[in-house]
Every structure is written in structure tokens, then in C-alpha cells.
Amino acid sequence: MTEINVSVNGRGHTRDVEPRTLLVHFLREALGLTGTHVGCDTSQCGACTVLLDGRGVKSCTVLAVQANGGEITTIEGLATDGVLHPLQAAFRETHGLQCGFCTPGMILSAVDLLARNPSPSEREIRHGLEGNLCRCTGYQNIVKAVQHAAHTMAGGASAVAGD
Amino acid sequence: MYPSSFDYHAAGSVQEALALLAQYGDDAKLLAGGHSLIPVMKLRFAAPAHLIDIGRIPALSAISDGGANVHVGATARHADVAASPIVRTRVPLLAEVTAHIGDPLIRNMGTIGGSIAHADPAADLPAAMLALGASLVLAGPSGTRTVAADDFFTDVFTTALQPGEMLTEVVVPVPGAGSGAAYEKLPDPASGYAIVGIAVQLQVRDGAIASVRVGMTGLGPMPMRLAGVESALAGTAASTAAIAAAAARAGDGLSFDDDVRGSAAYKLNIARVYVRRALVRAMAASAG
Ligand SMILES: Cc1cc2nc3c(=O)[nH]c(=O)nc-3n(C[C@H](O)[C@H](O)[C@H](O)COP(=O)(O)OP(=O)(O)OC[C@H]3O[C@@H](n4cnc5c(N)ncnc54)[C@H](O)[C@@H]3O)c2cc1C
Ligand code: FES
Ligand code: FES
């Protein structure tokens, strides 16, 4: 066992893990944060995306020990005081999800994308989300959601205020 | 899917990593970004008893401008290499090729050294290393040595790295005035790896091609330079006709087989098409 110390959604955790524990299983099983999904388990689909030190990573392909000392954000950590993150609100508003399986990963990738590029073009959004697969939406409304959130986050009026 | 059990060692320095490699020998593997190693460990194609994490070694991921050369530390992440102002302005081909790797999430973890050491015959960076004439700094038990990219890739997933050695730095010569470069990649639609990737770095002087290096990935057992294309171009007037004649030689020295990725005839054709595209773009870029 190896001791790791991570901050997850702002809360510190010190745990002993087997070195082979994948970050996604650490989050889901040791911490009970099941919003991070396992889709392909082979680094392709992005359903397991979380932010590690602010960057989107596929947590099925990261060892928990590699995250030692790091700051992790999962989908559970995005809303503040019950208010959805602008990207969460935008996905709901623009029907950016159907079954929702890809959504946590998709949103965290989009958080990373908008942090680096606050007003991406449609092309930049599609490229920026290349690591996240969706089997339902056809991506059209996902792109709309990111555009919508970019607008909101830049200080534009939010169409989802009030609910 | 879990990898088999292993002991984890976080190396604090290159010296420490080398000492751990010496201690555990064949039972140990270096871990950089883990984005080639962890997938093969999950599939149980590899089951090292010890992982030596070099991803935490301070300064091993530094990118610096040394004037004649740009120095990129082995654990620099693809995303940082592609976004680095030094890389983008001084050795733009390296930035362009790196931005073609996988997807943004992969680029946030994968490292330049891991990709080069892994030497996947369909990986992008090896083609860039060959086209740029880069050198690779290898640290081992008896000191460091520098190996030219031309001598580094030796076979399928096989390099000049010896047991007990690690790659610490990539040294990329800065191209001179009148240089142009381009990378043209046909990605496999499922994996994203190159079916073919052609990296070109050339220099035009007084309307003639003063130097040209063409690195190819995807269509051979290992990344290689396309000598036929290079010799067809060297010293000729920079023209569309010269590009066409050179691209016709894209298959020189390669042998093509029919496989899941396509027929031999198809592969020869895409080799020619991607060489032509890369040359056209590199030549346009050389004009500024
Ligand atoms: C879904 C997916 C898509 C991908 N698509 C592409 C693509 O389109 N193009 C492409 O080129 N690559 C692609 N990759 C591979 C990616 O670029 C990897 O990051 C890279 O090949 C390995 O780098 P790493 O730092 O993750 O190395 P690791 O996985 O940590 O290590 C790989 C191997 O190299 C050894 N090693 C690592 N660092 C060193 C060192 N400094 N010295 C000596 N040995 C070392 C390790 O022991 C191991 O054997 C993809 C990967 C995934 C998971
Ligand atoms: S579950 Fe990690 S990429 Fe699909
Ligand atoms: S909403 Fe079902 S996979 Fe994306």
C-alpha cells in the first residue's frame, strides 16, 4: 500500500491505496464519487474525465498514486451552494445530453477548454472535445451548450437564471 | 480492468531513477505519463513488478531556448510542448506534430519522452524527430550520451535505449532562414494513430532546395526517413514539378502489405499523396 494525499473538490483526503488502483476507481469506490463514469475502460471515450490540477484527464488511465499531492475536480465539485456551474446549466438548457452517461466527462473537458480558451469557435469546441465520445446526441447540442456557457461565463445574460 | 500488482517508486531525481533502474533491472519500468504503459498493463500485456515514476522529477519537464537548439525535457507533456511559445516560434514543426497526438485529454498526460521511448511505429513524434534532425540525450549508469534521431529508432517498438538507461532530453536544432515545415497525417479513425504521417522540414535558398528531411510514420515497422524523396528534391529548383517528381518516390525503400488498414496499393497511394501535401505546405511556409 502507498499513502496518497489528494484534494478532491476542495476537500483533503489521505488514504492508503494499492499502487495499481486507477484514479477512477479511487474516486468511485474509495470516495463514493460515482459521478465519474467508466465507459470504455480503454482511454478512448472520456466518460471518466476529471480535472487533475486544472487539466482534463482520463482517470481510467491515471494511477491514483500519480495524482498524489494533486487537486482533483469531479462533476460533484462543480456546483456551488446548490447553483449549477454555467456549463451544467447550459447542458440542461440546450439539451446537451440524452442518456447522460458521457455528460460528466464532457462537462469537465469543456471546463478545461473554456479555461484555456474562453470564447472558442465551433471548430475549436469540436476539436477541444475530441477526447469525449457521445453515443446519443450527435454532438450538435453539446457544441451549443458550450457556446451558451461561454457566453454566460463572459458575463452575458444567462437564459437559465431563476430555476 | 486493473494492472497486475506492482511496487511504486516516485523518483525525486534522474540519479534516483537510474539507481532504481539498476536495482530492479528487467522487473522495472519507467512511468512517465502512463498513456502507453497503463493501457498495456491493464490488458496484462505488461506486468512489471516495479514502476519508477519519473513524472515528478523537478526540471525534467523544462523547455528552454539555447539559441542554436531548443531543449525539451523528457517529461514535458504534449499539451505544454504544443502550447510553448519557444517551441511554436523556434521549432514550429514540433508544435504542429505534437498537436496531432490523440486528443486534448491524452495530450494533458502523455509526455514527449514517453512517446519517443515507446517508439510506436504509428506514433507522430518520431516522424518529427527525424525531420527535425533532433538528438536524444540518454542518461545511464556510466553517464550520458547523445544519439541522433536517425540512429535511435531501430525496429518495431525498439530503440537505441539500453537497459538501465533513460531519455532525459530532446535537443531540436532551430531551422535557419528560408525554412518551412509541415506535418500531414491521415489518422486511423478508430485509434487516432497515424495510418500515415509525413513530417517535412526544408530550407530554400536562392530558389533552390538547400536541405530537406522527410520523416515518415505509420507505413513501416518503425519511423524512417524517405531517402528517395529527399534525394529527388535536394538541390533542385523549388517548384511544383519537383514536388511531384519527389512525391512519386514516396514508396522507395518501403514494402506495403494488405491489412485491415487498407490494400498495399492504397497505402502506396496515400504515401505519395501525403508526401506531396506536406511538401507543398512546407515550401509555401518557407516563403514566409
Ligand atoms: C487513446 C490514446 C490515443 C493516442 N493517440 C496517439 C496518437 O494519435 N499519436 C501518438 O503519437 N500517440 C498517441 N497516443 C500515445 C501518447 O502519445 C502517449 O502519451 C505516449 O506514447 C507515451 O507517453 P507517456 O508519457 O504516456 O509514456 P508512458 O506510458 O509512461 O511510457 C511509455 C513507455 O516508455 C517508457 N518511458 C517513458 N518515459 C521514458 C524515458 N524518459 N526514458 C526511457 N523510457 C521511458 C516507459 O517505461 C514505457 O515503456 C495515444 C494514447 C492513447 C491512450
Ligand atoms: S472510461 Fe476512461 S476513457 Fe473511456
Ligand atoms: S448523452 Fe448518451 S452518451 Fe452522450
Short mmCIF file of C-alpha atoms and ligand atoms in Angstrom, two decimals:
data_model
loop_
_atom_site.label_atom_id
_atom_site.label_comp_id
_atom_site.label_asym_id
_atom_site.label_seq_id
_atom_site.Cartn_x
_atom_site.Cartn_y
_atom_site.Cartn_z
CA MET A 1 0.00 0.00 0.00
CA THR A 2 1.08 3.56 -0.71
CA GLU A 3 -0.25 6.58 1.14
CA ILE A 4 -1.64 9.35 -1.02
CA ASN A 5 -2.85 12.78 -0.18
CA VAL A 6 -5.25 14.42 -2.59
CA SER A 7 -7.69 17.27 -2.57
CA VAL A 8 -10.96 16.30 -4.22
CA ASN A 9 -13.47 19.07 -4.85
CA GLY A 10 -11.68 21.16 -2.26
CA ARG A 11 -11.62 18.50 0.47
CA GLY A 12 -8.41 16.79 1.54
CA HIS A 13 -8.20 13.00 1.71
CA THR A 14 -5.33 10.86 2.98
CA ARG A 15 -5.71 7.22 2.04
CA ASP A 16 -3.67 4.07 1.62
CA VAL A 17 -4.09 2.68 -1.88
CA GLU A 18 -2.74 -0.25 -3.77
CA PRO A 19 -0.37 1.28 -6.35
CA ARG A 20 -2.35 -0.32 -9.18
CA THR A 21 -5.56 1.48 -8.18
CA LEU A 22 -6.79 3.61 -11.05
CA LEU A 23 -7.85 7.13 -10.22
CA VAL A 24 -11.38 6.48 -11.44
CA HIS A 25 -11.81 3.55 -9.04
CA PHE A 26 -10.30 5.55 -6.20
CA LEU A 27 -12.87 8.29 -6.79
CA ARG A 28 -15.82 5.96 -7.27
CA GLU A 29 -15.06 3.25 -4.73
CA ALA A 30 -12.86 4.78 -2.05
CA LEU A 31 -14.58 8.17 -2.03
CA GLY A 32 -18.03 7.19 -3.31
CA LEU A 33 -18.00 9.84 -6.02
CA THR A 34 -19.84 7.88 -8.69
CA GLY A 35 -20.49 10.84 -10.98
CA THR A 36 -17.25 9.94 -12.77
CA HIS A 37 -18.18 7.14 -15.14
CA VAL A 38 -16.34 4.22 -16.68
CA GLY A 39 -17.32 3.80 -20.31
CA CYS A 40 -14.75 2.06 -22.47
CA ASP A 41 -12.08 1.48 -19.79
CA THR A 42 -9.54 1.75 -22.63
CA SER A 43 -8.71 5.51 -22.77
CA GLN A 44 -10.98 6.18 -25.73
CA CYS A 45 -14.31 7.60 -24.59
CA GLY A 46 -13.62 10.27 -21.97
CA ALA A 47 -16.55 9.28 -19.73
CA CYS A 48 -14.03 9.12 -16.87
CA THR A 49 -12.68 12.65 -17.39
CA VAL A 50 -11.82 14.63 -14.27
CA LEU A 51 -9.66 17.68 -13.74
CA LEU A 52 -6.24 16.98 -12.26
CA ASP A 53 -4.55 20.22 -11.28
CA GLY A 54 -6.95 22.03 -13.57
CA ARG A 55 -6.50 19.86 -16.65
CA GLY A 56 -8.84 17.29 -18.09
CA VAL A 57 -7.50 13.74 -17.86
CA LYS A 58 -8.94 10.27 -18.49
CA SER A 59 -8.97 8.90 -14.96
CA CYS A 60 -9.20 5.28 -16.18
CA THR A 61 -5.65 5.74 -17.45
CA VAL A 62 -4.15 7.55 -14.45
CA LEU A 63 -2.97 5.76 -11.33
CA ALA A 64 -4.24 7.16 -8.06
CA VAL A 65 -0.59 7.39 -6.96
CA GLN A 66 0.12 9.65 -9.95
CA ALA A 67 -2.44 12.08 -8.53
CA ASN A 68 -0.73 12.17 -5.13
CA GLY A 69 -0.43 15.77 -3.97
CA GLY A 70 -2.80 16.91 -6.66
CA GLU A 71 -6.09 18.76 -6.79
CA ILE A 72 -8.93 16.88 -8.42
CA THR A 73 -12.28 18.21 -9.55
CA THR A 74 -15.12 15.83 -10.37
CA ILE A 75 -18.61 16.60 -11.59
CA GLU A 76 -19.77 16.61 -7.95
CA GLY A 77 -17.50 19.59 -7.30
CA LEU A 78 -18.78 21.95 -9.97
CA ALA A 79 -21.99 23.33 -8.47
CA THR A 80 -21.55 25.85 -5.67
CA ASP A 81 -24.15 26.16 -2.91
CA GLY A 82 -26.72 24.35 -5.00
CA VAL A 83 -26.22 26.62 -8.01
CA LEU A 84 -25.23 24.73 -11.15
CA HIS A 85 -21.96 25.61 -12.88
CA PRO A 86 -22.71 27.59 -16.07
CA LEU A 87 -21.73 24.55 -18.15
CA GLN A 88 -24.07 22.27 -16.23
CA ALA A 89 -26.86 24.80 -16.62
CA ALA A 90 -26.13 25.19 -20.32
CA PHE A 91 -26.16 21.43 -20.96
CA ARG A 92 -29.59 21.29 -19.37
CA GLU A 93 -30.86 24.36 -21.16
CA THR A 94 -29.74 23.38 -24.67
CA HIS A 95 -30.45 19.63 -24.37
CA GLY A 96 -26.76 18.83 -24.45
CA LEU A 97 -27.50 15.39 -23.03
CA GLN A 98 -29.80 12.48 -23.61
CA CYS A 99 -28.85 9.40 -21.59
CA GLY A 100 -26.31 11.48 -19.66
CA PHE A 101 -23.62 8.84 -19.48
CA CYS A 102 -20.99 10.94 -21.25
CA THR A 103 -22.09 14.20 -19.63
CA PRO A 104 -19.86 14.45 -16.53
CA GLY A 105 -16.75 13.84 -18.63
CA MET A 106 -17.99 16.08 -21.41
CA ILE A 107 -18.61 18.93 -18.96
CA LEU A 108 -15.23 18.61 -17.26
CA SER A 109 -13.48 18.61 -20.64
CA ALA A 110 -15.45 21.71 -21.52
CA VAL A 111 -14.43 23.37 -18.24
CA ASP A 112 -10.78 22.76 -19.19
CA LEU A 113 -11.41 24.02 -22.73
CA LEU A 114 -13.08 27.26 -21.61
CA ALA A 115 -10.38 27.89 -19.01
CA ARG A 116 -7.79 27.92 -21.80
CA ASN A 117 -9.97 29.48 -24.47
CA PRO A 118 -12.93 31.48 -23.08
CA SER A 119 -14.55 32.16 -26.46
CA PRO A 120 -13.87 29.17 -28.70
CA SER A 121 -15.16 28.89 -32.25
CA GLU A 122 -17.40 25.97 -33.15
CA ARG A 123 -14.39 24.24 -34.70
CA GLU A 124 -12.31 24.80 -31.57
CA ILE A 125 -15.11 23.34 -29.43
CA ARG A 126 -15.35 20.24 -31.61
CA HIS A 127 -11.57 19.78 -31.51
CA GLY A 128 -11.41 20.57 -27.82
CA LEU A 129 -13.92 17.82 -27.03
CA GLU A 130 -12.33 15.27 -29.35
CA GLY A 131 -11.44 13.02 -26.42
CA ASN A 132 -15.08 12.66 -25.32
CA LEU A 133 -17.48 10.40 -27.16
CA CYS A 134 -21.26 10.69 -27.03
CA ARG A 135 -23.44 7.91 -28.41
CA CYS A 136 -26.70 9.84 -28.17
CA THR A 137 -26.71 13.50 -29.08
CA GLY A 138 -24.79 13.72 -32.34
CA TYR A 139 -22.79 16.48 -30.58
CA GLN A 140 -24.80 19.35 -32.07
CA ASN A 141 -26.40 20.35 -28.79
CA ILE A 142 -23.21 19.73 -26.86
CA VAL A 143 -21.50 22.34 -29.02
CA LYS A 144 -24.44 24.68 -28.44
CA ALA A 145 -24.18 24.13 -24.69
CA VAL A 146 -20.50 25.07 -24.65
CA GLN A 147 -21.19 28.16 -26.75
CA HIS A 148 -24.03 29.09 -24.44
CA ALA A 149 -21.88 28.62 -21.34
CA ALA A 150 -19.01 30.59 -22.86
CA HIS A 151 -21.43 33.45 -23.38
CA THR A 152 -22.77 33.21 -19.82
CA MET A 153 -19.33 32.96 -18.29
CA ALA A 154 -18.19 36.02 -20.24
CA GLY A 155 -20.88 37.96 -18.38
CA GLY A 156 -23.71 37.61 -20.89
CA ALA A 157 -27.23 37.09 -19.60
CA SER A 158 -27.99 33.52 -18.63
CA ALA A 159 -31.14 32.10 -20.12
CA VAL A 160 -31.35 29.68 -17.23
CA ALA A 161 -31.45 32.14 -14.35
CA GLY A 162 -34.17 31.58 -11.84
CA ASP A 163 -34.58 27.82 -11.83
CA MET B 1 -9.58 -3.65 -15.68
CA TYR B 2 -6.69 -3.47 -13.26
CA PRO B 3 -3.00 -3.88 -13.94
CA SER B 4 -1.21 -6.67 -12.05
CA SER B 5 0.22 -5.63 -8.70
CA PHE B 6 3.47 -3.71 -8.62
CA ASP B 7 5.53 -1.62 -6.25
CA TYR B 8 5.50 2.10 -6.92
CA HIS B 9 8.57 4.31 -6.58
CA ALA B 10 8.40 8.08 -7.07
CA ALA B 11 11.87 9.11 -8.26
CA GLY B 12 12.96 12.51 -6.98
CA SER B 13 15.80 12.94 -9.46
CA VAL B 14 17.31 11.38 -12.57
CA GLN B 15 20.05 9.87 -10.38
CA GLU B 16 17.44 8.26 -8.18
CA ALA B 17 15.54 6.90 -11.18
CA LEU B 18 18.75 5.42 -12.59
CA ALA B 19 19.62 3.87 -9.21
CA LEU B 20 16.17 2.27 -9.03
CA LEU B 21 16.53 1.01 -12.61
CA ALA B 22 19.91 -0.52 -11.71
CA GLN B 23 18.44 -2.11 -8.60
CA TYR B 24 15.35 -3.68 -10.19
CA GLY B 25 16.62 -4.31 -13.73
CA ASP B 26 14.18 -6.09 -16.01
CA ASP B 27 11.49 -6.16 -13.32
CA ALA B 28 11.13 -2.37 -13.52
CA LYS B 29 9.56 0.05 -15.97
CA LEU B 30 9.75 3.81 -16.04
CA LEU B 31 6.40 5.58 -15.77
CA ALA B 32 6.08 8.98 -17.42
CA GLY B 33 2.54 9.99 -18.43
CA GLY B 34 1.43 6.37 -18.39
CA HIS B 35 -0.66 6.78 -21.52
CA SER B 36 1.02 3.97 -23.39
CA LEU B 37 2.17 1.94 -20.41
CA ILE B 38 -1.01 1.87 -18.28
CA PRO B 39 -3.23 0.66 -21.15
CA VAL B 40 -0.86 -2.25 -21.89
CA MET B 41 -0.63 -3.05 -18.17
CA LYS B 42 -4.43 -3.06 -17.89
CA LEU B 43 -4.57 -5.52 -20.75
CA ARG B 44 -1.86 -7.53 -18.94
CA PHE B 45 0.45 -7.35 -21.94
CA ALA B 46 2.98 -5.94 -19.49
CA ALA B 47 3.26 -6.74 -15.81
CA PRO B 48 6.33 -5.00 -14.37
CA ALA B 49 6.92 -5.68 -10.68
CA HIS B 50 8.19 -2.13 -10.13
CA LEU B 51 7.12 1.19 -11.59
CA ILE B 52 9.54 4.08 -11.31
CA ASP B 53 7.61 7.32 -11.67
CA ILE B 54 9.76 9.95 -13.39
CA GLY B 55 6.79 12.30 -13.80
CA ARG B 56 7.58 14.08 -10.55
CA ILE B 57 11.24 14.87 -11.17
CA PRO B 58 11.57 18.65 -10.94
CA ALA B 59 13.00 20.36 -14.02
CA LEU B 60 12.81 17.22 -16.18
CA SER B 61 9.87 18.81 -17.99
CA ALA B 62 11.57 22.14 -18.70
CA ILE B 63 11.52 23.70 -22.18
CA SER B 64 14.32 26.17 -22.94
CA ASP B 65 15.77 28.11 -25.85
CA GLY B 66 19.51 27.52 -26.14
CA GLY B 67 19.99 29.63 -29.26
CA ALA B 68 21.04 27.08 -31.87
CA ASN B 69 18.85 24.41 -30.24
CA VAL B 70 15.62 24.14 -28.33
CA HIS B 71 15.83 21.80 -25.34
CA VAL B 72 12.74 19.89 -24.27
CA GLY B 73 12.84 17.84 -21.07
CA ALA B 74 11.68 14.23 -21.37
CA THR B 75 8.62 14.63 -19.16
CA ALA B 76 7.24 17.73 -20.89
CA ARG B 77 3.57 16.99 -21.55
CA HIS B 78 2.33 17.08 -25.13
CA ALA B 79 -0.08 19.93 -24.26
CA ASP B 80 2.76 22.03 -22.85
CA VAL B 81 5.04 21.36 -25.80
CA ALA B 82 2.31 22.27 -28.29
CA ALA B 83 1.48 25.48 -26.41
CA SER B 84 5.06 26.54 -25.63
CA PRO B 85 5.91 29.92 -27.21
CA ILE B 86 9.54 28.75 -27.57
CA VAL B 87 8.52 25.63 -29.46
CA ARG B 88 5.91 27.42 -31.56
CA THR B 89 8.20 30.19 -32.72
CA ARG B 90 11.57 28.40 -32.90
CA VAL B 91 10.69 24.84 -34.00
CA PRO B 92 7.10 25.11 -35.26
CA LEU B 93 7.12 21.60 -36.74
CA LEU B 94 7.40 20.13 -33.24
CA ALA B 95 4.38 22.13 -32.07
CA GLU B 96 2.37 21.16 -35.14
CA VAL B 97 3.13 17.45 -34.84
CA THR B 98 2.51 17.38 -31.08
CA ALA B 99 -0.91 18.97 -31.56
CA HIS B 100 -1.87 15.97 -33.75
CA ILE B 101 -1.38 13.43 -30.96
CA GLY B 102 -4.56 11.73 -29.75
CA ASP B 103 -6.93 14.24 -28.18
CA PRO B 104 -6.59 17.08 -25.65
CA LEU B 105 -7.03 14.74 -22.67
CA ILE B 106 -4.29 12.42 -23.92
CA ARG B 107 -2.05 15.44 -24.53
CA ASN B 108 -2.56 16.57 -20.94
CA MET B 109 -0.87 13.40 -19.64
CA GLY B 110 1.38 11.97 -22.36
CA THR B 111 5.00 13.15 -22.48
CA ILE B 112 7.46 13.74 -25.29
CA GLY B 113 9.98 11.34 -23.79
CA GLY B 114 7.42 8.61 -23.22
CA SER B 115 6.24 8.76 -26.80
CA ILE B 116 9.77 8.71 -28.24
CA ALA B 117 10.98 5.94 -25.92
CA HIS B 118 7.87 3.86 -26.58
CA ALA B 119 8.51 4.19 -30.35
CA ASP B 120 5.14 3.05 -31.57
CA PRO B 121 5.52 2.61 -35.35
CA ALA B 122 2.39 4.73 -35.82
CA ALA B 123 3.24 7.50 -33.31
CA ASP B 124 3.56 11.07 -34.52
CA LEU B 125 6.60 12.44 -32.70
CA PRO B 126 9.19 10.04 -34.15
CA ALA B 127 8.46 11.43 -37.63
CA ALA B 128 9.10 14.93 -36.29
CA MET B 129 12.34 13.85 -34.61
CA LEU B 130 13.63 12.51 -37.93
CA ALA B 131 12.53 15.52 -39.97
CA LEU B 132 13.98 17.97 -37.46
CA GLY B 133 17.27 16.10 -37.13
CA ALA B 134 16.79 16.07 -33.36
CA SER B 135 19.16 14.47 -30.85
CA LEU B 136 18.17 12.47 -27.82
CA VAL B 137 20.06 12.69 -24.55
CA LEU B 138 20.20 9.35 -22.75
CA ALA B 139 21.35 9.05 -19.14
CA GLY B 140 22.71 5.74 -17.91
CA PRO B 141 24.81 4.18 -15.19
CA SER B 142 28.03 5.35 -16.85
CA GLY B 143 26.99 8.91 -17.69
CA THR B 144 25.08 10.48 -20.55
CA ARG B 145 25.31 10.03 -24.29
CA THR B 146 23.61 11.74 -27.19
CA VAL B 147 22.06 9.75 -30.02
CA ALA B 148 20.82 11.25 -33.29
CA ALA B 149 17.17 10.51 -34.05
CA ASP B 150 18.40 8.84 -37.25
CA ASP B 151 20.12 6.19 -35.11
CA PHE B 152 17.53 5.97 -32.35
CA PHE B 153 14.58 4.10 -33.87
CA THR B 154 15.85 0.64 -34.68
CA ASP B 155 12.83 -1.68 -35.05
CA VAL B 156 9.18 -2.17 -34.05
CA PHE B 157 8.88 -0.60 -30.56
CA THR B 158 12.66 -0.82 -30.34
CA THR B 159 15.15 1.99 -29.83
CA ALA B 160 18.81 2.59 -29.04
CA LEU B 161 17.93 2.88 -25.33
CA GLN B 162 19.91 0.24 -23.43
CA PRO B 163 18.78 -1.48 -20.23
CA GLY B 164 19.37 0.88 -17.33
CA GLU B 165 19.17 4.00 -19.49
CA MET B 166 16.54 6.70 -19.64
CA LEU B 167 15.81 9.51 -22.07
CA THR B 168 16.24 12.86 -20.31
CA GLU B 169 16.12 15.49 -23.03
CA VAL B 170 15.23 16.13 -26.64
CA VAL B 171 17.52 18.61 -28.43
CA VAL B 172 16.00 20.15 -31.52
CA PRO B 173 18.09 22.28 -33.88
CA VAL B 174 16.47 25.60 -34.76
CA PRO B 175 15.98 25.81 -38.54
CA GLY B 176 17.62 28.73 -40.35
CA ALA B 177 16.21 31.48 -42.56
CA GLY B 178 14.12 30.35 -45.51
CA SER B 179 12.94 27.23 -43.72
CA GLY B 180 9.49 25.74 -43.91
CA ALA B 181 7.86 22.71 -42.37
CA ALA B 182 4.61 20.78 -42.35
CA TYR B 183 3.04 17.63 -40.95
CA GLU B 184 0.34 15.80 -42.86
CA LYS B 185 -1.38 12.95 -41.04
CA LEU B 186 -4.08 10.50 -42.00
CA PRO B 187 -5.36 9.29 -38.64
CA ASP B 188 -6.82 5.86 -38.15
CA PRO B 189 -10.47 6.67 -37.49
CA ALA B 190 -10.66 4.32 -34.50
CA SER B 191 -7.34 4.80 -32.71
CA GLY B 192 -6.26 8.25 -33.85
CA TYR B 193 -2.75 6.96 -34.51
CA ALA B 194 -1.26 7.63 -37.94
CA ILE B 195 -2.09 5.36 -40.85
CA VAL B 196 0.49 7.62 -42.41
CA GLY B 197 2.15 10.75 -41.06
CA ILE B 198 4.65 12.76 -43.10
CA ALA B 199 6.80 15.42 -41.44
CA VAL B 200 8.84 17.70 -43.69
CA GLN B 201 11.48 20.22 -42.72
CA LEU B 202 13.16 22.00 -45.62
CA GLN B 203 15.15 25.09 -46.42
CA VAL B 204 15.02 27.09 -49.65
CA ARG B 205 17.95 29.25 -50.68
CA ASP B 206 18.04 31.30 -53.91
CA GLY B 207 15.02 29.44 -55.24
CA ALA B 208 16.57 26.00 -54.74
CA ILE B 209 16.01 23.42 -52.06
CA ALA B 210 19.15 23.67 -49.96
CA SER B 211 18.17 20.94 -47.50
CA VAL B 212 15.21 18.68 -46.89
CA ARG B 213 14.38 15.97 -44.37
CA VAL B 214 11.25 13.85 -44.60
CA GLY B 215 10.18 11.72 -41.64
CA MET B 216 7.51 9.06 -42.13
CA THR B 217 5.46 7.23 -39.55
CA GLY B 218 2.74 4.60 -39.87
CA LEU B 219 3.68 2.73 -43.01
CA GLY B 220 6.73 0.84 -41.82
CA PRO B 221 7.94 -1.28 -38.91
CA MET B 222 9.45 1.90 -37.49
CA PRO B 223 9.54 5.59 -38.29
CA MET B 224 12.03 6.33 -41.05
CA ARG B 225 13.25 9.00 -43.40
CA LEU B 226 12.12 8.81 -47.00
CA ALA B 227 15.51 8.86 -48.68
CA GLY B 228 14.11 8.63 -52.21
CA VAL B 229 12.01 11.75 -51.73
CA GLU B 230 14.85 13.63 -50.10
CA SER B 231 17.37 12.82 -52.83
CA ALA B 232 14.89 13.68 -55.58
CA LEU B 233 14.48 17.15 -54.07
CA ALA B 234 17.87 18.13 -52.75
CA GLY B 235 19.41 20.91 -54.83
CA THR B 236 16.52 21.16 -57.28
CA ALA B 237 14.60 24.35 -58.01
CA ALA B 238 11.71 24.67 -55.59
CA SER B 239 8.79 24.03 -57.93
CA THR B 240 5.55 22.11 -58.25
CA ALA B 241 7.19 19.82 -60.80
CA ALA B 242 9.98 19.00 -58.37
CA ILE B 243 7.43 18.18 -55.66
CA ALA B 244 5.51 15.88 -58.00
CA ALA B 245 8.67 14.04 -59.03
CA ALA B 246 9.75 13.67 -55.40
CA ALA B 247 6.32 12.51 -54.19
CA ALA B 248 6.37 9.77 -56.83
CA ARG B 249 9.27 8.26 -54.89
CA ALA B 250 7.41 8.11 -51.56
CA GLY B 251 7.34 4.31 -51.67
CA ASP B 252 11.09 3.87 -52.24
CA GLY B 253 12.51 1.56 -49.60
CA LEU B 254 9.10 0.69 -48.14
CA SER B 255 7.17 -2.51 -48.62
CA PHE B 256 3.43 -2.46 -48.36
CA ASP B 257 1.10 -5.28 -47.30
CA ASP B 258 -2.64 -5.64 -47.48
CA ASP B 259 -4.09 -5.41 -43.96
CA VAL B 260 -7.06 -4.04 -42.01
CA ARG B 261 -5.91 -0.51 -42.75
CA GLY B 262 -6.05 -0.98 -46.50
CA SER B 263 -4.54 -2.64 -49.53
CA ALA B 264 -0.89 -2.27 -50.47
CA ALA B 265 -1.87 -0.15 -53.49
CA TYR B 266 -3.94 2.15 -51.29
CA LYS B 267 -1.07 2.63 -48.87
CA LEU B 268 1.42 3.43 -51.61
CA ASN B 269 -1.05 5.95 -52.96
CA ILE B 270 -1.62 7.70 -49.62
CA ALA B 271 2.14 7.78 -49.03
CA ARG B 272 2.52 9.74 -52.27
CA VAL B 273 -0.45 11.99 -51.60
CA TYR B 274 0.62 12.86 -48.04
CA VAL B 275 4.22 13.47 -49.09
CA ARG B 276 3.02 15.83 -51.80
CA ARG B 277 0.71 17.70 -49.44
CA ALA B 278 3.41 18.08 -46.81
CA LEU B 279 5.96 19.29 -49.36
CA VAL B 280 3.55 21.82 -50.86
CA ARG B 281 2.78 23.27 -47.46
CA ALA B 282 6.40 23.26 -46.26
CA MET B 283 7.51 25.00 -49.41
CA ALA B 284 4.81 27.65 -49.05
CA ALA B 285 5.84 28.17 -45.43
CA SER B 286 9.49 28.63 -46.43
CA ALA B 287 8.49 31.67 -48.44
CA GLY B 288 7.42 33.22 -45.11
C1 LIG C 1 -6.39 6.93 -26.54
C2 LIG C 1 -4.96 7.24 -26.91
C3 LIG C 1 -4.69 7.82 -28.14
C4 LIG C 1 -3.40 8.10 -28.51
N1 LIG C 1 -3.18 8.65 -29.73
C5 LIG C 1 -1.91 8.91 -30.12
C6 LIG C 1 -1.64 9.47 -31.41
O1 LIG C 1 -2.55 9.79 -32.19
N2 LIG C 1 -0.36 9.67 -31.77
C7 LIG C 1 0.68 9.36 -30.93
O2 LIG C 1 1.81 9.57 -31.30
N3 LIG C 1 0.46 8.85 -29.70
C8 LIG C 1 -0.80 8.62 -29.28
N4 LIG C 1 -1.02 8.12 -28.02
C9 LIG C 1 0.14 7.81 -27.16
C10 LIG C 1 0.51 9.00 -26.29
O3 LIG C 1 1.16 9.97 -27.06
C11 LIG C 1 1.39 8.57 -25.13
O4 LIG C 1 1.38 9.59 -24.22
C12 LIG C 1 2.84 8.30 -25.46
O5 LIG C 1 3.01 7.37 -26.46
C13 LIG C 1 3.57 7.76 -24.25
O6 LIG C 1 3.94 8.79 -23.40
P1 LIG C 1 3.76 8.64 -21.86
O7 LIG C 1 4.45 9.79 -21.24
O8 LIG C 1 2.35 8.46 -21.53
O9 LIG C 1 4.64 7.32 -21.57
P2 LIG C 1 4.39 6.07 -20.63
O10 LIG C 1 3.16 5.37 -20.99
O11 LIG C 1 4.58 6.47 -19.21
O12 LIG C 1 5.65 5.20 -21.06
C14 LIG C 1 5.70 4.55 -22.33
C15 LIG C 1 6.94 3.66 -22.40
O13 LIG C 1 8.11 4.45 -22.48
C16 LIG C 1 8.96 4.23 -21.36
N5 LIG C 1 9.45 5.56 -20.97
C17 LIG C 1 8.70 6.63 -20.63
N6 LIG C 1 9.47 7.70 -20.43
C18 LIG C 1 10.75 7.31 -20.65
C19 LIG C 1 12.01 7.96 -20.60
N7 LIG C 1 12.10 9.27 -20.31
N8 LIG C 1 13.13 7.25 -20.89
C20 LIG C 1 13.02 5.92 -21.21
N9 LIG C 1 11.87 5.25 -21.28
C21 LIG C 1 10.74 5.93 -21.00
C22 LIG C 1 8.09 3.56 -20.32
O14 LIG C 1 8.85 2.73 -19.47
C23 LIG C 1 7.13 2.78 -21.18
O15 LIG C 1 7.71 1.58 -21.59
C24 LIG C 1 -2.31 7.83 -27.62
C25 LIG C 1 -2.58 7.28 -26.36
C26 LIG C 1 -3.89 6.98 -26.00
C27 LIG C 1 -4.13 6.40 -24.64
S1 FES C 2 -13.58 5.05 -19.44
FE1 FES C 2 -11.79 6.24 -19.47
S2 FES C 2 -11.68 6.88 -21.50
FE2 FES C 2 -13.42 5.57 -21.54
S1 FES C 3 -25.89 11.65 -23.80
FE1 FES C 3 -25.80 9.49 -24.00
S2 FES C 3 -23.72 9.18 -24.44
FE2 FES C 3 -23.87 11.30 -24.51
#
